[in-house]
Amino acid sequence: MMIIQAFFMKALATSLKRQTHFCTLKTRFNFPPRTSFCVSNHALAQRSEDDPDVHHLFDESPEGARCSNRLLFERSRNNRHSEVLSLFMGVHRSGLPVDGSTISCVLKACAYSLDQNFGVQIHGHCTKCGFLNDVSVGTSMVDMYFKNGSVERGRRLFDQMGERNVVSWTSLLTGYAQNGLDAEVLQLFVRMQSEGVQPGPFTFATVIGSLSGERMVEKGLQLQAAAIKNGFQTATPVCNSLVSIYSKSGRIREAKAVFDRLSDRTAVSWNSMVAGYATNGLHSEALEIFHHMRLVNAKPSNMTFAAVIKLCTSIKELGFQQQLHCLVLKTGFEFDQHIRIALMVGYSKCKVMDDAFEIFSALGEEARNVVAWTAMISGYLQNGKAKRAVELFLQMNRESVKPNEFTYSTILSASPMVSPHQVHAQAIKANSEKSPTVGTALLDTYVKLGEVDEGSKVFDRIEKKDIVAWSAMVAGYALKRDTEAAVKTFVEMAEHGIKPNEYTFSSVINACASSMAPVQQGKQLHAWSIKSTFNNAFCVSSALVTMYAKTGDILSANEVFRRQQDRDLVSWNSMISGYAQHGHVNNALQVFDEMRRQNMEMDGVTFIGVISACVHAGLVEEGQRYFDMMVRDHCVEPTMEHYSCLVDLYGRAGKLAKAMDIINGMPFPPSATVWRTLLGASRVHRNLELGSLAAEKLISLQPQDSAAYVLLSNMHAMAGNWKERARVRSLMDGRKVKKEAGYSWIEVKNKTYSFLAADSSHPMSNEIYEKLEELRMRLKDAGYQADTDHVLLDVDEEHKEAILSQHSERLAIAFGLIATPPGTPLRVMKNLRVCGDCHVVIKLISKIEGRYIVVRDTNRFHHFKDGSCSCGDYW
DNA sequence: GTAGGGTTAG
């Protein structure tokens, strides 16, 4: 007996070490509403020693023994597991006798505080003392192992048990269900009955609760019918499980109906309802039920907390989270591993990393499992503290805690601070690379680093590709602007029988939002999304608006936008940006006003749209006004893009000095884009001095960007500095920078035709040049004179005119004119900017041919109609 | 209790 006692004492001392952690935790936290809770809790934690009741423990009379056990049961019923362990230590210190029920309570405490070490020690000594013959001790022991995740140990013990009643069987079923082994639950349920053990209400409840899949409600109702046959008509546990599976299937109203009919609600009933609302995203309903539960004095269990803390995690309400934390302390769930981690995550989501870390540190070494580490690492990453996250990841490795799939996918978002190749290698060693979670995270990381090929290799190796993996691959191709591959992957996925969801649709539609993509492709996907009823999802309709706008069909973009019943910030931004790209200033500003009238939140992107709309229309003062409004009224910190817009605004309007002032006044060093903008404006307004400065800066930032050299050499050419021009050209050659060839393309009858300047490869080349010649004559009659400044070769005037007339956009338009019936609108795309002379010519063509012509050059649209352009000649 | 995919600008 003495030996056993010494053993227990030592083990309990370890357990109590955690209690010290717990006390530090409580005294260190400092939020206002919990003061009273914490004081009383602190007292409670110490009371086990001071409590007059506890003094009975040291009274070795039979009365004392009874008292100690009564107290222990009472504490156990109230889930005060830490006190159960502490009382148990008292019992042993005074050598009082212990019976089976006491051991059961202690095992329950081990199960809930995940203290398997202590549980194993008790197991060993129970074997020696013969306690294991007690069916309830055996059952508690089985339960303890399952709750600690030791499925095999629990099962072995169960098989060894001499006597097994319905409770033992139900514990076994519950254990399997809790460890996610749902398939075994049904098998065991059948075996239990074949061994002549009649299932009880809890057995039915466990089996119903473990159901999953499409037909789960149907199967659940069948089981309920069987339960009724067995005489459990009104059994609360069965109804609770029904509430759960109704919620899981999204049938929350039916869940509530079952709940409302329940006359005898237990903590589990309330939990199921709270969790049901929470998992269906009905936050306020979930809170209401929780509140209702507190009003009727129903005791929350660990499951209640798990559900409510998770809820609080999604609504990110710090105050509520803190109150819940107090409530956890007050109700004695502070040792529940799940709840501690849930609280950690809650604090992380509320951006209070110090409090999250406090809980993490208090966990004690053996409780710091991989889940806790991963949650903490994820918390730091979500709060932008990648460095801290990496430190923790390394420390976790040092402490020999093995990372799991969650850990690998989490740490990958710290790339490139953590080398994805290294994580990849580690994941391969751990045999995790093929898991969809890790594979998808790897694929996404590679894609975002520009290594799409590496990403698609990882994708091929993922064993069971789920919807997330497929969507990530589609998004990867979309990012690389590889429309063909994105659409191919999307179709392949559908052929594999995986139904695309809103994310997949938004990615694949986004892949079609490039001018290279055939317009028809995007339209087909639009139709597909309508058939799959995802067209109304925020992300899908925003992608559609952008796709239509970018492929030149601003009317369809607006139609999608107008049909939206509900819009979020991105929806509005997409429409404003769309109009801005098309130079439809008034429409852009109208949408902005509408947005403001509806009190929608606005962000930096909204203002980039609005200001760039002003840029295209030359509305200098208005643009500046919107910039000021953004800073003053919407407290948006201007970014590089905003300054870039301002430089563009003043630059295009010819106010180059003011543009330079903006650059000099920026709070950060100007980016390549800013210099490129200034360079463009200097070229239009022929300011060689500023242009050279901008070009030099741009070349120093991006020595491989051909556009900078080309613009600079063009400027020298315009000023007639052929020597300087040659210098720039040779610089370019020396650095092996290749000039991007200018080309245009046009879609006719779902086929795309592209043209280089002076191209003669088209089968209808002769007809095209005849049409151009005819146009040249008619333009001349209309009074057109070529603006040969746009030709930058050192050749004579007549030759220059010939070069101009063969610019790729003119070839594409000429082809469009002869290949389509009169009056058909033409849509032409160009990879470089349209030159000033072509701009004049296309305006005239739109008039003399009576055509509506849309030309898209570097990310901007020109709508030519009746001899004028939507850009108002500011471009 | 921990995890991976999407939408706006440039």
GROMACS .gro file of C-alpha atoms in nm, chain A residues 552 555 746-748 816-817 820-828 850-854 864:
model
   22
  552GLY     CA    1  -1.363   4.500  -7.379
  555LEU     CA    2  -2.184   4.673  -7.123
  746ILE     CA    3  -0.868   4.074  -8.353
  747GLU     CA    4  -1.132   3.810  -8.294
  748VAL     CA    5  -1.357   3.730  -8.589
  816GLY     CA    6  -1.195   4.341  -8.941
  817LEU     CA    7  -1.358   4.578  -9.189
  820THR     CA    8  -1.733   4.134  -9.095
  821PRO     CA    9  -2.067   4.272  -9.221
  822PRO     CA   10  -2.099   4.652  -9.227
  823GLY     CA   11  -2.190   4.803  -8.891
  824THR     CA   12  -2.040   4.519  -8.682
  825PRO     CA   13  -1.843   4.658  -8.388
  826LEU     CA   14  -1.471   4.575  -8.400
  827ARG     CA   15  -1.260   4.479  -8.101
  828VAL     CA   16  -0.884   4.504  -8.142
  850GLY     CA   17  -1.960   5.400  -8.947
  851ARG     CA   18  -1.812   5.144  -8.708
  852TYR     CA   19  -1.786   5.124  -8.334
  853ILE     CA   20  -1.422   5.026  -8.274
  854VAL     CA   21  -1.279   4.926  -7.937
  864PHE     CA   22  -1.393   5.502  -8.115
   0.00000   0.00000   0.00000
